[in-house]
Amino acid sequence: MEVTRFLVERRNDALAIGDYGTYRKNLSKRLHTLRKKLGRTTPKGRKYTQKAPVTVQDVSSNEEFIHLQLLSAERAWAHAMYMKSMHSNDSDQAIAGATRTHILSRLEKARKIIAGLVATLSQSDSNTSDKTLVEVQAYCSMLSGALYFEARKWSKCLEEYSVAQLVYSSLAKTAGKQVEVFQELLSNTVEPSIRYAAYQQKLPRTMSILQIIARYLDKSNPTIQTLLKIDPSGVQEQSSNKAVDNHERALPKTITWRTRTVKIEDATISESLANVHEAESKLAQILDSSKLSLKEKAAAYDNVLVPSQDAVDASKTAIEELTSEGVSSADSKLQALQVTRTALSYDLISWRIGRYRVLCGAQDGAILESSKKKGKSEATGSKIAKLRQRVVLYDSILQSLRSIHELPGVASDEVLGQELESKAAYFSALRCASIARSHSLLGDGKNALALFAHAAKTASTIATINSDTPKDKPLGLEITQEQTQWLRKHLDGLLTRHHALLEIHNLQQDEIRAEKSRQQGAAPPPFIEHLNEYPTGGVDLTRLVDYPLKLSAIPVKPILLDVAWNYIDYPGHRQQQQQTADAGKENTRTTDVTVVPPEEKKKGEAKRGWWGFSRS
């Protein structure tokens, strides 16, 4: 029986639609149904009588008796959490008085129920597997830790939560697909409680979870003995001081973002970053060692994305803790954490983009692979579906690139901004090319040519990207200069090819129209009227010109040429005109000049007034 999954899934489903009060009501309904099924309810009209405790025979005969105990303890825990949440909403003061006593009583009831179940399952007649028993024991330790947490007994709280941490982290290694159940329980409940209790114990923040466990873990605990039967190597690895020391030496102490290097003072961030580095090396080995499909390669990236997200969450939590303590934004520790958060978030986005690039295929999806089955080529609809999926992936990549601009310190970095713009242009060109391919497959050559032209223009705007990424490193956000050059050449080739295809298509359409006109009896125009067109079907020698010739108007000596003639100047033309004008003047002087006597001249002149009018 998977006890942890049984509890966590019910808890998440209920809390997703309500609060702890809703969860408690749901558990009450489920318990009533289960008691009726098992015959442990009081009939109507009869006085309530206390039922006999669950025995070993009950558990061995029916597994639902275990469910009954688990749900009863979970309801008591939910009641305590509901009262705690209601009090925290009303006031910021510490819980005290009757409310605190009531909360402790509910947690104590939950612990007693599970402790009784552990005692029952520990007997040999119960036929319970070691895995089921250790999960119930871990749940009992977690409830005990919650009880001591509310009672403010920090040392005992760390002892109980250390047991739960050790069990759940060991079971998560062999959980397979159910690993998220244990990781969620650790990250949301166990580890935050350990951190807070360690803070109350005045332990340094640089202490890792493993160091705290090694200090407070009681190896004589029955839960540890049961866990040794399942995973002895895992227990020794996580609980031994030597392993803790080795782990401590392997933890990174600094982190570098661009040209700035800062120290990592938070142990949780160091642990998460060490897990990321370990997952990166394993990912490189997985991708190089075997031939995997695209989906299998993309699934391998999840092993890096999970610890990367944990590291980002740890940095955010550390920043929130310092801010709540009233630390100024100019403080060196807070600034170092901001740099750490930006670096970790950038790496997380980079790995996410790398996963998308792997799913796109070879050359980031620039090449459209065709799969043939039993000698048949791939259908057009299947190709278009692949292209549609790639467009969705490119949209996700571009959205991730835009989210980088929102990280602290990125907006003021002009060099990084230019690199991000170039990378966005790279994936935008790929996106446009994929859409163009779909238009080409559908027979829309004009739109395909226009989109390929836009993709080539976008690729030409990619600035030089200096990237020294090793070739054996898994895909991330890095883009090499060779990849950008190859994309430009590839898009130029596709542009030329589809330009030629469109021209051929247009010529074929012209031939079809000419053939239709011939079939309809219309005489085609003579060859002399379309000399600017290449005759793809050959020259019709019977239609070179129209014969006999018909009278038709043709442009001869347009007005424009007549007007321009007035402004044309030939060599020697002006000299010839000047000589002709001078000769005309001499002839006028010798032949046409007459002498008028002064007396007649005076008689012929009229006298004029002041304004030039005649006077008599």
Coordinates of C-alpha atoms in Angstrom, one line a residue:
M1 CA 0.0 0.0 0.0
E2 CA 1.3 3.5 -1.0
V3 CA 0.5 5.4 2.2
T4 CA 2.2 8.6 1.3
R5 CA 0.5 8.9 -2.1
F6 CA -2.8 8.0 -0.5
L7 CA -2.6 10.9 1.9
V8 CA -0.9 13.6 -0.2
E9 CA -3.2 13.2 -3.2
R10 CA -6.3 13.6 -1.0
R11 CA -4.8 16.5 0.8
N12 CA -3.9 18.3 -2.5
D13 CA -7.3 17.7 -4.1
A14 CA -9.1 19.1 -1.1
L15 CA -6.9 22.1 -0.5
A16 CA -7.0 23.0 -4.2
I17 CA -10.8 23.8 -3.9
G18 CA -10.9 25.0 -0.3
D19 CA -9.2 25.4 3.0
Y20 CA -8.4 23.0 5.9
G21 CA -12.1 23.3 7.1
T22 CA -13.3 21.9 3.7
Y23 CA -10.7 19.2 3.9
R24 CA -11.9 18.2 7.4
K25 CA -15.5 18.0 6.2
N26 CA -14.5 15.8 3.3
L27 CA -12.6 13.5 5.6
S28 CA -15.6 13.2 7.9
K29 CA -17.9 12.2 5.0
R30 CA -15.3 9.7 3.8
L31 CA -14.9 8.2 7.3
H32 CA -18.6 7.8 7.8
T33 CA -18.8 5.9 4.5
L34 CA -15.9 3.8 5.4
R35 CA -17.2 3.0 8.9
K36 CA -20.6 1.9 7.4
K37 CA -18.8 -0.3 5.0
L38 CA -16.7 -1.9 7.8
G39 CA -19.7 -2.2 10.2
R40 CA -18.2 0.1 12.8
T41 CA -21.1 2.7 13.0
T42 CA -23.7 3.0 15.8
P43 CA -27.2 2.1 14.4
K44 CA -29.9 4.8 14.6
G45 CA -31.8 5.0 17.9
R46 CA -29.1 3.3 19.9
K47 CA -26.8 4.8 22.4
Y48 CA -23.2 5.5 21.3
T49 CA -20.8 2.8 22.4
Q50 CA -17.0 3.0 21.9
K51 CA -15.8 0.7 19.2
A52 CA -13.1 -1.8 19.7
P53 CA -9.6 -0.8 18.5
V54 CA -8.3 -2.1 15.2
T55 CA -6.5 -5.4 15.7
V56 CA -3.9 -7.3 13.7
Q57 CA -6.6 -9.6 12.4
D58 CA -8.5 -6.7 11.0
V59 CA -5.5 -5.2 9.3
S60 CA -4.4 -8.5 7.8
S61 CA -7.9 -9.3 6.5
N62 CA -8.9 -6.0 5.1
E63 CA -6.6 -3.1 4.0
E64 CA -9.3 -0.5 4.5
F65 CA -8.8 -0.7 8.3
I66 CA -5.5 1.0 7.6
H67 CA -7.3 3.6 5.6
L68 CA -9.7 4.1 8.5
Q69 CA -6.8 4.9 10.9
L70 CA -5.0 7.1 8.4
L71 CA -8.1 9.2 7.6
S72 CA -8.9 9.6 11.3
A73 CA -5.5 10.9 12.1
E74 CA -5.5 13.2 9.1
R75 CA -8.9 14.6 10.1
A76 CA -7.5 15.5 13.6
W77 CA -4.5 17.1 11.9
A78 CA -6.7 19.1 9.5
H79 CA -8.8 20.4 12.4
A80 CA -5.6 21.7 14.1
M81 CA -4.4 23.3 11.0
Y82 CA -7.8 24.9 10.4
M83 CA -7.8 26.5 13.9
K84 CA -4.2 27.7 13.4
S85 CA -5.0 29.3 10.0
M86 CA -8.1 31.0 11.4
H87 CA -6.1 32.5 14.2
S88 CA -3.3 33.7 11.9
N89 CA -5.9 35.5 9.8
D90 CA -7.3 37.3 12.8
S91 CA -4.2 38.4 14.5
D92 CA -0.4 38.5 14.1
Q93 CA 0.2 37.6 17.8
A94 CA 1.3 34.2 18.9
I95 CA -1.3 31.6 19.6
A96 CA -2.0 31.2 23.3
G97 CA -4.7 30.1 25.8
A98 CA -7.5 27.7 24.9
T99 CA -6.8 27.9 21.2
R100 CA -3.2 26.7 21.6
T101 CA -4.3 23.9 23.9
H102 CA -7.0 22.8 21.5
I103 CA -4.5 22.7 18.6
L104 CA -2.1 20.6 20.7
S105 CA -4.8 18.2 21.7
R106 CA -5.8 17.6 18.1
L107 CA -2.2 17.0 17.1
E108 CA -1.7 14.7 20.0
K109 CA -4.8 12.7 19.0
A110 CA -3.5 12.3 15.5
R111 CA -0.1 11.2 16.7
K112 CA -1.7 8.6 19.1
I113 CA -3.9 7.1 16.3
I114 CA -0.9 6.6 14.0
A115 CA 1.3 5.4 16.8
G116 CA -1.3 2.7 17.6
L117 CA -1.4 1.8 13.9
V118 CA 2.4 1.5 13.8
A119 CA 2.3 -0.8 16.8
T120 CA -0.3 -3.0 15.0
L121 CA 1.6 -3.1 11.7
S122 CA 4.9 -3.9 13.5
Q123 CA 3.5 -7.3 14.6
S124 CA 4.5 -10.2 12.4
D125 CA 0.9 -11.4 12.0
S126 CA -0.1 -8.2 10.1
N127 CA 1.6 -9.4 6.8
T128 CA 2.6 -5.8 6.2
S129 CA 5.5 -5.0 3.9
D130 CA 8.5 -3.1 5.1
K131 CA 7.8 -0.2 2.7
T132 CA 4.2 0.3 4.0
L133 CA 5.5 0.1 7.6
V134 CA 8.2 2.6 7.1
E135 CA 5.9 5.0 5.4
V136 CA 3.4 4.9 8.3
Q137 CA 6.3 5.4 10.7
A138 CA 7.5 8.4 8.7
Y139 CA 4.0 9.8 8.8
C140 CA 3.9 9.3 12.6
S141 CA 7.3 11.1 12.9
M142 CA 5.9 14.0 10.8
L143 CA 2.8 14.3 13.0
S144 CA 5.1 14.2 16.1
G145 CA 7.3 16.9 14.6
A146 CA 4.2 19.1 14.0
L147 CA 3.1 18.5 17.6
Y148 CA 6.5 19.6 19.0
F149 CA 6.6 22.5 16.5
E150 CA 3.4 23.9 18.0
A151 CA 4.6 23.1 21.5
R152 CA 7.8 25.0 20.8
K153 CA 10.0 22.1 21.7
W154 CA 12.6 22.7 19.0
S155 CA 15.1 20.0 19.8
K156 CA 12.5 17.2 19.8
C157 CA 10.9 18.8 16.7
L158 CA 14.2 18.5 14.8
E159 CA 14.6 14.9 15.9
E160 CA 11.2 13.8 14.6
Y161 CA 11.5 15.8 11.3
S162 CA 15.0 14.4 10.7
V163 CA 13.5 10.9 10.7
A164 CA 10.8 12.0 8.2
Q165 CA 13.4 13.8 6.0
L166 CA 15.6 10.7 5.9
V167 CA 12.8 8.3 5.1
Y168 CA 11.1 10.4 2.4
S169 CA 14.4 11.4 0.7
S170 CA 15.4 7.7 0.6
L171 CA 12.1 6.6 -0.8
A172 CA 12.1 9.3 -3.4
K173 CA 15.2 7.7 -5.0
T174 CA 13.2 4.5 -5.9
A175 CA 9.8 6.0 -6.3
G176 CA 9.9 6.2 -10.1
K177 CA 6.9 8.2 -11.4
Q178 CA 5.7 8.9 -7.8
V179 CA 8.9 10.9 -7.0
E180 CA 6.9 14.2 -7.1
V181 CA 4.8 13.1 -4.2
F182 CA 7.8 12.7 -1.9
Q183 CA 9.5 15.8 -3.2
E184 CA 6.4 17.9 -2.7
L185 CA 6.1 16.7 0.9
L186 CA 9.7 17.5 1.6
S187 CA 9.8 20.9 0.0
N188 CA 6.4 22.1 1.3
T189 CA 6.3 20.7 4.8
V190 CA 9.4 18.9 6.2
E191 CA 12.3 21.1 5.1
P192 CA 10.7 24.5 5.9
S193 CA 9.9 23.1 9.4
I194 CA 13.5 21.9 9.9
R195 CA 14.8 25.3 8.8
Y196 CA 12.5 27.2 11.2
A197 CA 13.3 24.9 14.1
A198 CA 17.0 25.2 13.4
Y199 CA 16.6 29.0 13.4
Q200 CA 14.9 28.9 16.7
Q201 CA 17.8 26.7 18.0
K202 CA 20.1 29.5 16.9
L203 CA 21.9 27.2 14.4
P204 CA 23.9 29.0 11.7
R205 CA 22.1 29.3 8.4
T206 CA 25.1 27.9 6.6
M207 CA 24.3 24.5 8.0
S208 CA 22.8 22.2 5.4
I209 CA 19.9 19.9 5.9
L210 CA 22.2 16.9 6.0
Q211 CA 24.3 18.5 8.7
I212 CA 21.2 19.1 10.8
I213 CA 20.0 15.5 10.3
A214 CA 23.4 14.2 11.2
R215 CA 23.3 16.2 14.5
Y216 CA 19.7 15.4 15.6
L217 CA 19.1 11.9 14.1
D218 CA 18.6 9.1 16.5
K219 CA 19.9 6.0 14.8
S220 CA 18.3 3.7 17.4
N221 CA 14.8 4.9 16.2
P222 CA 12.6 1.9 15.1
T223 CA 11.9 3.8 11.8
I224 CA 15.6 3.9 11.0
Q225 CA 15.9 0.2 11.6
T226 CA 13.0 -0.5 9.3
L227 CA 14.5 1.8 6.6
L228 CA 17.8 -0.1 6.8
K229 CA 16.0 -3.2 5.5
I230 CA 14.9 -1.3 2.4
D231 CA 17.8 1.0 1.6
P232 CA 20.9 0.4 3.9
S233 CA 23.3 2.2 1.6
G234 CA 21.0 5.3 1.3
V235 CA 20.7 5.6 5.1
Q236 CA 24.5 5.3 5.6
E237 CA 25.1 7.8 2.9
Q238 CA 22.8 10.5 4.3
S239 CA 23.3 10.0 8.0
S240 CA 27.1 9.4 8.3
N241 CA 29.3 12.3 9.3
K242 CA 31.8 11.4 6.7
A243 CA 29.3 11.7 3.9
V244 CA 28.1 15.0 5.3
D245 CA 31.7 16.3 5.3
N246 CA 32.3 15.2 1.7
H247 CA 29.0 16.8 0.7
E248 CA 29.9 20.0 2.5
R249 CA 33.3 20.2 0.6
A250 CA 31.5 19.6 -2.7
L251 CA 29.0 22.4 -2.2
P252 CA 29.7 25.5 -4.3
K253 CA 30.7 28.6 -2.3
T254 CA 30.3 31.2 -5.0
I255 CA 28.2 31.9 -8.1
T256 CA 29.1 34.0 -11.1
W257 CA 26.7 36.1 -13.1
R258 CA 28.2 37.9 -16.1
T259 CA 31.2 39.7 -14.7
R260 CA 30.2 39.6 -11.0
T261 CA 31.0 36.8 -8.5
V262 CA 29.2 36.6 -5.2
K263 CA 29.4 34.3 -2.2
I264 CA 26.6 31.8 -1.4
E265 CA 25.9 32.0 2.3
D266 CA 22.6 30.1 2.4
A267 CA 23.1 26.3 2.7
T268 CA 19.9 25.5 1.0
I269 CA 20.9 27.4 -2.1
S270 CA 24.3 25.7 -2.1
E271 CA 22.7 22.2 -1.8
S272 CA 20.3 22.9 -4.6
L273 CA 23.1 24.3 -6.9
A274 CA 25.2 21.2 -6.2
N275 CA 22.3 19.0 -7.2
V276 CA 21.9 21.1 -10.4
H277 CA 25.6 20.5 -11.3
E278 CA 25.3 16.8 -10.6
A279 CA 22.2 16.6 -12.8
E280 CA 23.9 18.5 -15.6
S281 CA 26.7 16.0 -15.7
K282 CA 24.3 13.1 -15.7
L283 CA 22.3 14.7 -18.5
A284 CA 25.4 15.0 -20.7
Q285 CA 26.2 11.3 -20.1
I286 CA 22.6 10.3 -20.9
L287 CA 22.5 12.2 -24.2
D288 CA 25.9 11.0 -25.3
S289 CA 25.7 7.3 -24.3
S290 CA 22.7 6.1 -26.2
K291 CA 20.5 6.9 -29.2
L292 CA 17.3 8.2 -27.8
S293 CA 14.2 9.6 -29.4
L294 CA 13.4 13.3 -29.2
K295 CA 10.8 12.8 -26.4
E296 CA 13.2 10.7 -24.4
K297 CA 15.9 13.3 -24.7
A298 CA 13.4 16.0 -23.6
A299 CA 12.3 13.9 -20.7
A300 CA 15.9 13.7 -19.5
Y301 CA 15.9 17.5 -19.1
D302 CA 13.4 17.2 -16.3
N303 CA 16.1 15.8 -14.0
V304 CA 17.9 19.2 -14.4
L305 CA 14.8 21.4 -14.3
V306 CA 13.5 20.1 -11.0
P307 CA 16.7 20.9 -8.9
S308 CA 17.0 24.2 -10.9
Q309 CA 13.5 25.2 -9.8
D310 CA 14.3 24.2 -6.2
A311 CA 17.4 26.5 -6.3
V312 CA 15.4 29.4 -7.6
D313 CA 12.7 28.8 -4.9
A314 CA 15.4 28.7 -2.3
S315 CA 16.9 32.0 -3.4
K316 CA 13.4 33.6 -3.4
T317 CA 12.7 32.3 0.2
A318 CA 16.1 33.7 1.4
I319 CA 15.3 37.1 -0.1
E320 CA 11.8 37.1 1.5
E321 CA 13.3 36.2 4.9
L322 CA 15.8 39.0 4.8
T323 CA 13.1 41.5 3.6
S324 CA 10.7 40.5 6.4
E325 CA 13.5 41.1 8.9
G326 CA 13.7 44.7 7.7
V327 CA 17.0 44.4 5.9
S328 CA 17.6 47.4 3.5
S329 CA 17.8 46.8 -0.2
A330 CA 21.3 48.4 -0.1
D331 CA 22.6 45.6 2.2
S332 CA 25.4 43.5 0.6
K333 CA 23.8 40.2 1.6
L334 CA 20.5 41.1 0.0
Q335 CA 22.3 42.3 -3.2
A336 CA 24.3 39.1 -3.3
L337 CA 21.0 37.1 -3.1
Q338 CA 19.5 39.2 -5.9
V339 CA 22.5 38.4 -8.1
T340 CA 22.2 34.7 -7.1
R341 CA 18.5 34.7 -7.9
T342 CA 19.1 36.3 -11.4
A343 CA 21.8 33.8 -12.2
L344 CA 19.8 30.8 -11.1
S345 CA 16.6 32.0 -12.9
Y346 CA 18.6 32.6 -16.1
D347 CA 20.0 29.0 -15.9
L348 CA 16.5 27.6 -15.3
I349 CA 15.1 29.4 -18.3
S350 CA 18.1 28.3 -20.4
W351 CA 17.5 24.6 -19.6
R352 CA 13.8 25.1 -20.3
I353 CA 14.6 26.5 -23.7
G354 CA 17.1 23.7 -24.3
R355 CA 14.3 21.2 -23.7
Y356 CA 12.1 23.0 -26.3
R357 CA 15.0 23.0 -28.8
V358 CA 15.5 19.3 -28.4
L359 CA 11.8 18.7 -29.2
C360 CA 12.1 20.9 -32.3
G361 CA 14.5 18.4 -33.9
A362 CA 17.7 18.8 -36.0
Q363 CA 19.1 22.3 -36.5
D364 CA 16.5 23.7 -34.1
G365 CA 13.7 22.5 -36.4
A366 CA 15.0 24.2 -39.6
I367 CA 15.0 20.9 -41.4
L368 CA 11.6 19.1 -41.9
E369 CA 12.2 15.4 -41.5
S370 CA 9.8 13.1 -43.4
S371 CA 9.0 9.7 -42.0
K372 CA 8.1 6.9 -44.5
K373 CA 6.1 3.9 -43.5
K374 CA 6.0 0.8 -45.7
G375 CA 7.2 2.6 -48.8
K376 CA 4.6 5.4 -48.5
S377 CA 5.6 9.0 -48.1
E378 CA 4.3 11.0 -45.2
A379 CA 1.0 12.7 -45.6
T380 CA 0.7 16.4 -46.0
G381 CA -1.5 16.7 -43.0
S382 CA 1.0 14.9 -40.8
K383 CA 3.8 17.3 -41.9
I384 CA 1.6 20.4 -41.2
A385 CA 0.8 19.0 -37.7
K386 CA 4.5 18.7 -37.0
L387 CA 5.1 22.3 -38.2
R388 CA 2.2 23.5 -36.0
Q389 CA 3.8 21.8 -33.0
R390 CA 7.2 23.5 -33.8
V391 CA 5.5 26.9 -34.0
V392 CA 4.1 26.3 -30.5
L393 CA 7.6 25.4 -29.3
Y394 CA 9.0 28.6 -30.9
D395 CA 6.3 30.7 -29.2
S396 CA 7.3 29.1 -25.8
I397 CA 11.0 29.9 -26.5
L398 CA 10.2 33.5 -27.3
Q399 CA 8.0 33.9 -24.2
S400 CA 10.8 32.5 -22.1
L401 CA 13.3 35.0 -23.7
R402 CA 10.9 37.8 -22.8
S403 CA 10.7 36.7 -19.2
I404 CA 14.5 37.1 -18.9
H405 CA 14.1 40.8 -19.3
E406 CA 12.0 40.9 -16.1
L407 CA 14.9 39.5 -14.0
P408 CA 16.6 41.9 -11.6
G409 CA 19.6 43.6 -13.2
V410 CA 18.9 42.5 -16.8
A411 CA 17.3 45.7 -18.0
S412 CA 20.4 47.8 -17.3
D413 CA 22.7 45.4 -19.1
E414 CA 22.8 46.6 -22.7
V415 CA 25.2 43.9 -23.9
L416 CA 23.0 41.2 -22.6
G417 CA 19.9 42.9 -24.0
Q418 CA 21.5 42.9 -27.5
E419 CA 22.3 39.2 -27.2
L420 CA 18.8 38.4 -26.2
E421 CA 17.4 40.4 -29.1
S422 CA 19.7 38.4 -31.5
K423 CA 18.6 35.1 -30.0
A424 CA 14.9 36.2 -30.3
A425 CA 15.6 37.1 -34.0
Y426 CA 17.1 33.6 -34.5
F427 CA 14.0 31.8 -33.2
S428 CA 11.6 34.3 -34.8
A429 CA 13.2 33.5 -38.2
L430 CA 12.8 29.7 -37.5
R431 CA 9.2 30.3 -36.5
C432 CA 8.4 32.3 -39.7
A433 CA 10.1 29.6 -41.8
S434 CA 8.0 26.9 -40.3
I435 CA 4.8 28.9 -41.1
A436 CA 6.1 29.4 -44.6
R437 CA 6.6 25.7 -45.1
S438 CA 3.0 25.0 -44.1
H439 CA 1.8 27.5 -46.8
S440 CA 4.1 25.8 -49.3
L441 CA 2.7 22.4 -48.5
L442 CA -0.9 23.8 -49.0
G443 CA 0.1 25.2 -52.4
D444 CA 0.0 28.9 -51.5
G445 CA 3.3 29.9 -53.2
K446 CA 2.9 33.6 -52.9
N447 CA 2.4 33.6 -49.1
A448 CA 5.2 31.1 -48.7
L449 CA 7.6 33.3 -50.7
A450 CA 6.7 36.4 -48.7
L451 CA 7.2 34.6 -45.4
F452 CA 10.5 33.1 -46.5
A453 CA 11.6 36.6 -47.5
H454 CA 10.6 37.9 -44.0
A455 CA 12.4 35.0 -42.3
A456 CA 15.6 35.7 -44.3
K457 CA 15.4 39.4 -43.5
T458 CA 15.0 38.6 -39.8
A459 CA 17.9 36.3 -39.9
S460 CA 20.1 38.9 -41.5
T461 CA 19.5 41.2 -38.5
I462 CA 21.1 38.7 -36.1
A463 CA 24.2 40.3 -34.6
T464 CA 27.4 38.4 -33.9
I465 CA 26.9 36.1 -30.9
N466 CA 30.2 35.2 -29.1
S467 CA 29.6 31.9 -27.5
D468 CA 32.3 29.5 -26.2
T469 CA 29.9 26.7 -25.4
P470 CA 31.5 23.3 -25.6
K471 CA 30.2 21.0 -28.3
D472 CA 29.5 18.2 -25.9
K473 CA 27.3 20.3 -23.6
P474 CA 23.5 19.7 -23.8
L475 CA 21.5 22.3 -25.6
G476 CA 20.5 25.4 -23.7
L477 CA 20.1 29.1 -24.6
E478 CA 23.6 29.3 -26.2
I479 CA 23.7 29.9 -30.0
T480 CA 27.0 29.6 -31.9
Q481 CA 28.1 31.7 -34.8
E482 CA 28.1 28.6 -37.0
Q483 CA 24.5 28.0 -36.3
T484 CA 23.5 31.5 -37.3
Q485 CA 25.5 31.4 -40.5
W486 CA 24.0 28.1 -41.5
L487 CA 20.5 29.4 -40.9
R488 CA 21.2 32.4 -43.1
K489 CA 22.4 30.2 -46.0
H490 CA 19.6 27.8 -45.5
L491 CA 16.9 30.5 -45.6
D492 CA 18.5 32.1 -48.7
G493 CA 18.4 28.8 -50.4
L494 CA 14.8 28.2 -49.5
L495 CA 14.0 31.8 -50.7
T496 CA 15.6 31.2 -54.1
R497 CA 14.0 27.8 -54.5
H498 CA 10.5 29.0 -53.7
H499 CA 11.0 32.1 -55.9
A500 CA 11.8 29.7 -58.8
L501 CA 8.9 27.5 -57.9
L502 CA 6.5 30.5 -58.0
E503 CA 7.9 31.6 -61.4
I504 CA 7.4 28.1 -62.8
H505 CA 3.9 28.0 -61.4
N506 CA 3.0 31.3 -63.1
L507 CA 4.4 30.1 -66.4
Q508 CA 2.4 26.9 -66.1
Q509 CA -0.7 29.0 -65.4
D510 CA 0.0 31.1 -68.5
E511 CA 0.2 28.0 -70.7
I512 CA -3.0 26.7 -69.2
R513 CA -4.8 29.9 -70.0
A514 CA -3.4 29.9 -73.6
E515 CA -4.5 26.4 -74.1
K516 CA -8.0 27.2 -72.9
S517 CA -8.2 30.1 -75.3
R518 CA -7.1 27.8 -78.2
Q519 CA -9.7 25.3 -77.3
Q520 CA -12.3 28.1 -77.2
G521 CA -11.4 29.2 -80.7
A522 CA -9.8 32.5 -79.8
A523 CA -6.8 33.3 -81.9
P524 CA -3.6 33.7 -79.8
P525 CA -1.7 37.0 -80.2
P526 CA 1.2 36.9 -82.7
F527 CA 4.7 36.3 -81.4
I528 CA 5.9 39.7 -82.3
E529 CA 3.6 41.2 -79.6
H530 CA 5.1 39.4 -76.7
L531 CA 8.8 39.2 -77.4
N532 CA 9.5 40.0 -73.7
E533 CA 8.1 36.6 -72.6
Y534 CA 10.1 33.3 -72.9
P535 CA 8.2 30.7 -75.0
T536 CA 8.2 27.7 -72.7
G537 CA 6.1 25.7 -75.0
G538 CA 8.1 26.7 -78.1
V539 CA 7.4 29.3 -80.8
D540 CA 4.3 29.0 -82.9
L541 CA 5.9 29.7 -86.4
T542 CA 2.4 30.1 -87.9
R543 CA 1.7 33.1 -85.7
L544 CA 4.8 35.2 -86.0
V545 CA 2.9 38.3 -87.3
D546 CA -0.6 39.1 -88.5
Y547 CA -0.8 38.7 -92.3
P548 CA -2.2 40.3 -94.3
L549 CA -1.2 43.4 -92.5
K550 CA -4.0 45.5 -91.1
L551 CA -4.1 49.3 -90.9
S552 CA -3.5 50.4 -87.3
A553 CA -2.3 53.5 -85.6
I554 CA 1.2 53.5 -84.3
P555 CA 3.0 56.3 -82.4
V556 CA 5.1 58.4 -84.8
K557 CA 6.7 61.7 -83.8
P558 CA 4.9 62.4 -80.5
I559 CA 4.4 65.9 -79.4
L560 CA 7.1 65.4 -76.8
L561 CA 9.7 65.1 -79.5
D562 CA 8.4 68.2 -81.3
V563 CA 8.7 70.3 -78.2
A564 CA 12.1 68.9 -77.4
W565 CA 13.3 69.9 -80.9
N566 CA 13.2 73.5 -79.9
Y567 CA 15.9 72.8 -77.2
I568 CA 18.3 70.7 -79.2
D569 CA 21.5 72.4 -80.0
Y570 CA 23.8 70.8 -82.7
P571 CA 27.5 71.8 -83.1
G572 CA 27.8 74.9 -85.5
H573 CA 24.1 75.4 -85.6
R574 CA 24.2 78.7 -83.6
Q575 CA 27.0 80.1 -85.8
Q576 CA 25.0 79.4 -88.9
Q577 CA 22.0 81.1 -87.5
Q578 CA 24.0 84.2 -86.5
Q579 CA 25.5 84.5 -90.0
T580 CA 22.0 84.3 -91.6
A581 CA 20.6 87.0 -89.3
D582 CA 23.5 89.4 -90.0
A583 CA 23.1 89.0 -93.8
G584 CA 19.4 89.8 -93.5
K585 CA 20.1 93.0 -91.5
E586 CA 22.5 94.3 -94.3
N587 CA 19.9 93.8 -97.0
T588 CA 17.3 95.7 -95.0
R589 CA 19.6 98.7 -94.7
T590 CA 20.3 99.0 -98.4
T591 CA 16.9 98.4 -99.9
D592 CA 14.2 99.3 -97.4
V593 CA 15.4 102.6 -95.9
T594 CA 13.5 105.9 -97.0
V595 CA 14.3 109.5 -96.1
V596 CA 11.5 111.7 -94.6
P597 CA 11.8 115.5 -94.7
P598 CA 11.8 117.3 -91.4
E599 CA 8.8 119.4 -92.4
E600 CA 6.6 116.3 -93.2
K601 CA 7.8 114.6 -90.1
K602 CA 6.7 117.6 -88.0
K603 CA 3.3 117.7 -89.6
G604 CA 2.7 114.1 -89.0
E605 CA 3.5 114.1 -85.3
A606 CA 0.5 114.8 -83.1
K607 CA 0.7 116.9 -80.0
R608 CA 0.0 115.0 -76.7
G609 CA -1.0 116.2 -73.3
W610 CA 0.3 115.5 -69.9
W611 CA -1.1 112.0 -69.7
G612 CA -0.3 111.2 -73.3
F613 CA -3.7 112.1 -74.8
S614 CA -4.0 114.1 -78.0
R615 CA -4.7 117.9 -78.0
S616 CA -6.2 119.8 -80.8

